[in-house]
Amino acid sequence: MEGKIIKGIAGFYYVHVPGDGVYECKARGLFRNQNIKPLIGDNVVIDILTNEEKKGNILEIKTRENQLIRPTVANIGQVLIVFSVNHPKPNVNLLDRFLIMVERENIPASICFNKIDTLNEESTAEIKVTYERLGYPVFTTSAKLGKGIEGLVQALYNTTTVFAGPSGVGKSSLLNLIQKEIQLETGEISQKAQRGKHTTRHAELICFKEDSYVVDTPGFSSLSLDELMQDELKNYFVEFTDYSNSCKYQGCNHLNEPHCAVKNALQKGEISESRYNNYVLIYQELKDIRRW
């Protein structure tokens, strides 16, 4: 029997079998011997031990289409990166780090700016257009008022979507509106730190419609890209692509090199200054890591 792992806790894996429910399974020892760990989102073959108690063993893990390291999820159709427009204010450096991570794994990404009820339309539109110009689908929502939810839900059908982003931006609140049968714990914002209290402690895949899954993941306020080499960073800033071939020097990193087409585009306002500044900051960070 085949199914999909929707949750893993303390060595137990919960496998959703369409039309037959969820089975609590253990992984066979051979996976441990081969240093293979089942992941949320894995498509698996299970052996049923008891139908009454819905228990079984995982016999086989199907070949993965892709995999994210953080959050650790396999076979992802898309990543929805959720930030709030206010309370807390969007950390665009962190947002760009999420996009780098997703671009590196070649997984389609969309962006959702939540809490639009807390900011005026002009300010919301300004940050929205920055990322729409890059080709990313951008949704604006208010989980509190229920605004923009219908359009967001339409984009989640017939695929597996990972909800990722920092704490306190409303990921769980949005998911509660999408899948009303499952009420996820939501957290208040720490007024002092303007950060959300973590309410999701493990990644969990939720089936809200046939062949449509969403994954709620723990929120966090930082994202390390240590495994990245600084010279490959430019490949994951999608707006550089149209200009990089026009740079005078092959392998141009778009920093201090003369006759750089990317920097020329920046000066003309064709590339976002905040995005470019984040590129420079992250490049230097990666360079410093390699130096040590």
Short mmCIF file of C-alpha atoms in Angstrom, two decimals:
data_model
loop_
_atom_site.label_atom_id
_atom_site.label_comp_id
_atom_site.label_asym_id
_atom_site.label_seq_id
_atom_site.Cartn_x
_atom_site.Cartn_y
_atom_site.Cartn_z
CA MET A 1 0.00 0.00 0.00
CA GLU A 2 1.31 3.44 -0.91
CA GLY A 3 0.93 6.72 0.93
CA LYS A 4 2.64 9.96 1.91
CA ILE A 5 4.35 10.78 5.21
CA ILE A 6 2.51 13.71 6.76
CA LYS A 7 4.20 13.85 10.17
CA GLY A 8 7.11 12.34 12.07
CA ILE A 9 7.44 12.34 15.86
CA ALA A 10 9.87 10.38 18.05
CA GLY A 11 10.56 7.67 15.50
CA PHE A 12 6.94 7.24 14.43
CA TYR A 13 5.83 8.29 10.95
CA TYR A 14 2.22 9.03 10.12
CA VAL A 15 1.38 7.98 6.57
CA HIS A 16 -1.70 9.28 4.76
CA VAL A 17 -3.17 6.68 2.42
CA PRO A 18 -5.77 8.32 0.14
CA GLY A 19 -9.19 6.86 0.83
CA ASP A 20 -7.96 4.76 3.75
CA GLY A 21 -6.85 7.21 6.44
CA VAL A 22 -3.61 7.70 8.37
CA TYR A 23 -1.36 4.88 9.57
CA GLU A 24 1.18 5.09 12.39
CA CYS A 25 4.34 3.47 11.06
CA LYS A 26 7.89 2.62 12.06
CA ALA A 27 10.73 2.67 9.55
CA ARG A 28 12.57 -0.56 8.82
CA GLY A 29 16.06 -0.91 10.25
CA LEU A 30 17.61 -1.09 6.79
CA PHE A 31 16.95 2.64 6.31
CA ARG A 32 19.03 3.37 9.39
CA ASN A 33 21.78 1.06 8.15
CA GLN A 34 21.80 2.90 4.82
CA ASN A 35 21.76 6.28 6.60
CA ILE A 36 18.39 7.13 5.05
CA LYS A 37 15.89 9.04 7.16
CA PRO A 38 12.23 9.23 6.12
CA LEU A 39 11.09 12.82 5.59
CA ILE A 40 7.81 14.66 5.69
CA GLY A 41 6.43 14.51 2.15
CA ASP A 42 8.08 11.21 1.25
CA ASN A 43 5.99 8.89 -0.90
CA VAL A 44 6.31 5.46 0.69
CA VAL A 45 5.21 1.84 0.49
CA ILE A 46 3.92 0.45 3.78
CA ASP A 47 3.13 -2.98 5.16
CA ILE A 48 -0.09 -3.03 7.21
CA LEU A 49 0.27 -4.64 10.65
CA THR A 50 -3.29 -3.98 11.77
CA ASN A 51 -6.13 -2.22 9.99
CA GLU A 52 -8.12 -1.71 13.19
CA GLU A 53 -5.36 0.22 14.97
CA LYS A 54 -4.02 1.72 11.73
CA LYS A 55 -0.43 0.60 12.29
CA GLY A 56 2.23 -0.48 9.83
CA ASN A 57 5.87 -0.46 8.75
CA ILE A 58 7.53 1.60 6.03
CA LEU A 59 9.01 -0.81 3.49
CA GLU A 60 10.18 1.55 0.76
CA ILE A 61 10.82 5.25 0.22
CA LYS A 62 10.14 6.33 -3.35
CA THR A 63 12.68 8.47 -5.21
CA ARG A 64 12.45 12.09 -4.07
CA GLU A 65 11.77 14.81 -6.63
CA ASN A 66 13.39 17.42 -4.40
CA GLN A 67 14.14 18.23 -0.79
CA LEU A 68 14.47 21.29 1.41
CA ILE A 69 16.96 21.25 4.26
CA ARG A 70 15.18 23.79 6.45
CA PRO A 71 12.37 23.04 6.80
CA THR A 72 13.17 19.39 6.05
CA VAL A 73 10.46 18.39 3.58
CA ALA A 74 10.55 16.26 0.42
CA ASN A 75 8.60 16.26 -2.86
CA ILE A 76 7.58 19.90 -2.73
CA GLY A 77 5.49 21.45 -5.48
CA GLN A 78 6.06 25.03 -4.33
CA VAL A 79 7.15 27.12 -1.37
CA LEU A 80 4.94 29.94 -0.11
CA ILE A 81 7.10 32.41 1.80
CA VAL A 82 4.91 34.26 4.30
CA PHE A 83 5.84 37.63 5.80
CA SER A 84 3.72 40.30 7.41
CA VAL A 85 3.65 43.85 6.08
CA ASN A 86 3.66 45.10 9.66
CA HIS A 87 3.78 43.80 13.25
CA PRO A 88 6.47 42.62 12.75
CA LYS A 89 7.81 44.69 9.87
CA PRO A 90 9.17 42.56 7.02
CA ASN A 91 12.83 41.67 7.27
CA VAL A 92 13.64 41.75 3.55
CA ASN A 93 17.13 40.36 4.14
CA LEU A 94 15.54 37.25 5.62
CA LEU A 95 13.00 37.15 2.79
CA ASP A 96 15.79 37.25 0.23
CA ARG A 97 17.57 34.44 2.07
CA PHE A 98 14.45 32.29 1.78
CA LEU A 99 14.32 33.02 -1.95
CA ILE A 100 18.00 32.11 -2.35
CA MET A 101 17.41 28.79 -0.58
CA VAL A 102 14.40 27.96 -2.75
CA GLU A 103 16.07 29.07 -6.00
CA ARG A 104 19.05 26.88 -5.18
CA GLU A 105 16.77 23.85 -4.89
CA ASN A 106 14.97 24.85 -8.11
CA ILE A 107 11.57 24.84 -6.40
CA PRO A 108 8.90 27.34 -7.51
CA ALA A 109 8.34 30.11 -4.97
CA SER A 110 5.46 32.45 -4.20
CA ILE A 111 5.28 35.20 -1.59
CA CYS A 112 2.41 36.10 0.71
CA PHE A 113 2.36 39.40 2.59
CA ASN A 114 -0.10 39.00 5.45
CA LYS A 115 -1.64 41.51 7.90
CA ILE A 116 -2.50 44.06 5.20
CA ASP A 117 -5.11 45.40 7.63
CA THR A 118 -2.23 46.91 9.65
CA LEU A 119 -0.67 49.03 6.87
CA ASN A 120 -1.92 51.48 4.25
CA GLU A 121 -2.40 50.29 0.67
CA GLU A 122 0.39 52.45 -0.75
CA SER A 123 3.05 50.97 1.52
CA THR A 124 1.76 47.45 0.89
CA ALA A 125 1.85 47.97 -2.88
CA GLU A 126 5.43 49.25 -2.73
CA ILE A 127 6.87 46.07 -1.22
CA LYS A 128 4.58 43.89 -3.34
CA VAL A 129 5.74 45.34 -6.65
CA THR A 130 9.42 44.85 -5.74
CA TYR A 131 8.98 41.08 -5.83
CA GLU A 132 6.34 40.92 -8.55
CA ARG A 133 8.86 42.55 -10.89
CA LEU A 134 11.12 39.55 -10.29
CA GLY A 135 8.44 37.18 -11.56
CA TYR A 136 7.32 35.79 -8.21
CA PRO A 137 3.56 35.46 -7.66
CA VAL A 138 2.72 37.74 -4.72
CA PHE A 139 -0.41 37.49 -2.59
CA THR A 140 -1.60 40.06 -0.07
CA THR A 141 -3.85 38.82 2.72
CA SER A 142 -5.39 39.61 6.05
CA ALA A 143 -6.03 36.46 8.04
CA LYS A 144 -7.78 38.62 10.63
CA LEU A 145 -10.31 40.03 8.14
CA GLY A 146 -10.32 37.09 5.72
CA LYS A 147 -9.10 39.24 2.83
CA GLY A 148 -7.27 37.68 -0.12
CA ILE A 149 -7.77 34.13 1.14
CA GLU A 150 -9.79 32.84 -1.82
CA GLY A 151 -7.11 33.79 -4.35
CA LEU A 152 -4.42 32.24 -2.19
CA VAL A 153 -6.32 28.96 -1.80
CA GLN A 154 -6.72 28.64 -5.58
CA ALA A 155 -2.93 28.67 -5.92
CA LEU A 156 -2.59 25.75 -3.48
CA TYR A 157 -4.70 23.18 -5.32
CA ASN A 158 -3.20 19.94 -6.70
CA THR A 159 0.26 20.35 -5.24
CA THR A 160 2.24 20.24 -1.99
CA THR A 161 2.98 23.71 -0.64
CA VAL A 162 5.43 24.50 2.14
CA PHE A 163 4.48 27.53 4.24
CA ALA A 164 7.77 29.08 5.36
CA GLY A 165 8.68 32.31 7.08
CA PRO A 166 9.52 33.88 10.42
CA SER A 167 7.45 33.57 13.58
CA GLY A 168 4.45 35.78 14.18
CA VAL A 169 3.57 36.59 10.57
CA GLY A 170 0.35 34.57 10.58
CA LYS A 171 1.24 31.28 8.86
CA SER A 172 -0.86 29.22 11.26
CA SER A 173 -3.73 31.72 11.11
CA LEU A 174 -3.78 31.50 7.31
CA LEU A 175 -3.72 27.71 7.47
CA ASN A 176 -6.62 27.74 9.92
CA LEU A 177 -8.67 29.57 7.28
CA ILE A 178 -7.59 27.16 4.54
CA GLN A 179 -8.21 24.00 6.55
CA LYS A 180 -10.88 24.84 9.09
CA GLU A 181 -11.09 21.31 10.46
CA ILE A 182 -7.58 21.62 11.87
CA GLN A 183 -7.12 24.51 14.26
CA LEU A 184 -3.40 25.13 14.62
CA GLU A 185 -2.15 26.88 17.72
CA THR A 186 -1.47 30.55 16.97
CA GLY A 187 0.87 32.82 18.88
CA GLU A 188 0.88 36.44 19.91
CA ILE A 189 3.71 38.80 19.08
CA SER A 190 6.16 39.63 21.83
CA GLN A 191 5.69 43.38 22.16
CA LYS A 192 9.24 43.85 23.35
CA ALA A 193 11.03 41.93 20.62
CA GLN A 194 8.40 42.23 17.87
CA ARG A 195 8.93 38.54 17.16
CA GLY A 196 6.37 35.82 17.20
CA LYS A 197 6.31 33.11 19.81
CA HIS A 198 6.90 29.78 18.07
CA THR A 199 3.63 27.92 17.75
CA THR A 200 4.59 25.22 15.24
CA ARG A 201 7.17 22.90 16.75
CA HIS A 202 7.47 20.37 13.95
CA ALA A 203 6.75 20.31 10.23
CA GLU A 204 3.42 18.70 9.43
CA LEU A 205 1.78 18.01 6.10
CA ILE A 206 -1.98 18.70 6.01
CA CYS A 207 -4.30 17.35 3.32
CA PHE A 208 -6.99 20.01 2.85
CA LYS A 209 -8.33 18.79 -0.50
CA GLU A 210 -7.71 15.74 -2.68
CA ASP A 211 -4.08 15.83 -3.92
CA SER A 212 -3.62 19.19 -2.18
CA TYR A 213 -1.28 19.37 0.80
CA VAL A 214 0.11 22.24 2.84
CA VAL A 215 3.02 22.07 5.25
CA ASP A 216 3.15 24.27 8.32
CA THR A 217 6.72 24.73 9.53
CA PRO A 218 8.32 26.18 12.66
CA GLY A 219 9.00 29.90 12.32
CA PHE A 220 12.45 31.34 12.81
CA SER A 221 14.10 34.74 12.71
CA SER A 222 17.38 33.85 10.98
CA LEU A 223 18.47 31.63 8.11
CA SER A 224 22.03 30.48 7.57
CA LEU A 225 23.37 29.96 4.04
CA ASP A 226 26.75 28.63 5.19
CA GLU A 227 26.82 25.80 2.65
CA LEU A 228 26.75 28.31 -0.21
CA MET A 229 29.92 29.48 -1.97
CA GLN A 230 30.02 33.25 -2.39
CA ASP A 231 30.73 33.02 -6.12
CA GLU A 232 27.53 31.05 -6.77
CA LEU A 233 25.31 33.49 -4.87
CA LYS A 234 24.69 35.64 -7.95
CA ASN A 235 22.99 32.69 -9.66
CA TYR A 236 20.09 32.87 -7.20
CA PHE A 237 19.25 36.55 -7.66
CA VAL A 238 16.91 36.10 -10.60
CA GLU A 239 17.01 39.76 -11.68
CA PHE A 240 20.73 39.49 -12.48
CA THR A 241 20.10 36.93 -15.23
CA ASP A 242 19.05 39.42 -17.91
CA TYR A 243 22.18 41.51 -17.40
CA SER A 244 25.04 39.21 -16.37
CA ASN A 245 25.88 38.10 -19.93
CA SER A 246 26.52 41.75 -20.81
CA CYS A 247 29.18 42.21 -18.14
CA LYS A 248 32.64 42.78 -19.60
CA TYR A 249 34.32 40.12 -17.48
CA GLN A 250 33.26 36.49 -17.40
CA GLY A 251 32.45 35.40 -13.86
CA CYS A 252 31.67 38.96 -12.79
CA ASN A 253 30.34 39.02 -9.23
CA HIS A 254 28.72 42.44 -9.74
CA LEU A 255 30.66 44.10 -6.94
CA ASN A 256 33.74 46.17 -7.79
CA GLU A 257 34.33 44.96 -11.34
CA PRO A 258 34.36 47.65 -14.06
CA HIS A 259 31.79 47.64 -16.88
CA CYS A 260 29.31 45.58 -14.86
CA ALA A 261 25.89 45.44 -16.53
CA VAL A 262 24.16 44.57 -13.26
CA LYS A 263 25.51 47.68 -11.53
CA ASN A 264 24.54 49.78 -14.54
CA ALA A 265 21.00 48.41 -14.25
CA LEU A 266 21.05 49.24 -10.54
CA GLN A 267 22.00 52.86 -11.28
CA LYS A 268 19.13 53.09 -13.78
CA GLY A 269 16.65 51.81 -11.20
CA GLU A 270 16.03 48.59 -13.11
CA ILE A 271 17.20 46.50 -10.15
CA SER A 272 15.94 46.97 -6.60
CA GLU A 273 18.47 48.75 -4.40
CA SER A 274 17.39 46.85 -1.29
CA ARG A 275 17.78 43.53 -3.11
CA TYR A 276 21.24 44.48 -4.38
CA ASN A 277 22.31 45.66 -0.93
CA ASN A 278 21.23 42.32 0.53
CA TYR A 279 23.23 40.55 -2.17
CA VAL A 280 26.36 42.48 -1.15
CA LEU A 281 25.79 41.79 2.56
CA ILE A 282 25.25 38.06 2.05
CA TYR A 283 28.21 37.81 -0.36
CA GLN A 284 30.51 39.38 2.23
CA GLU A 285 29.11 37.13 4.94
CA LEU A 286 29.83 34.01 2.87
CA LYS A 287 33.29 35.30 1.99
CA ASP A 288 34.10 35.87 5.66
CA ILE A 289 32.98 32.33 6.51
CA ARG A 290 35.34 30.86 3.91
CA ARG A 291 38.16 33.07 5.19
CA TRP A 292 37.91 31.47 8.62
#
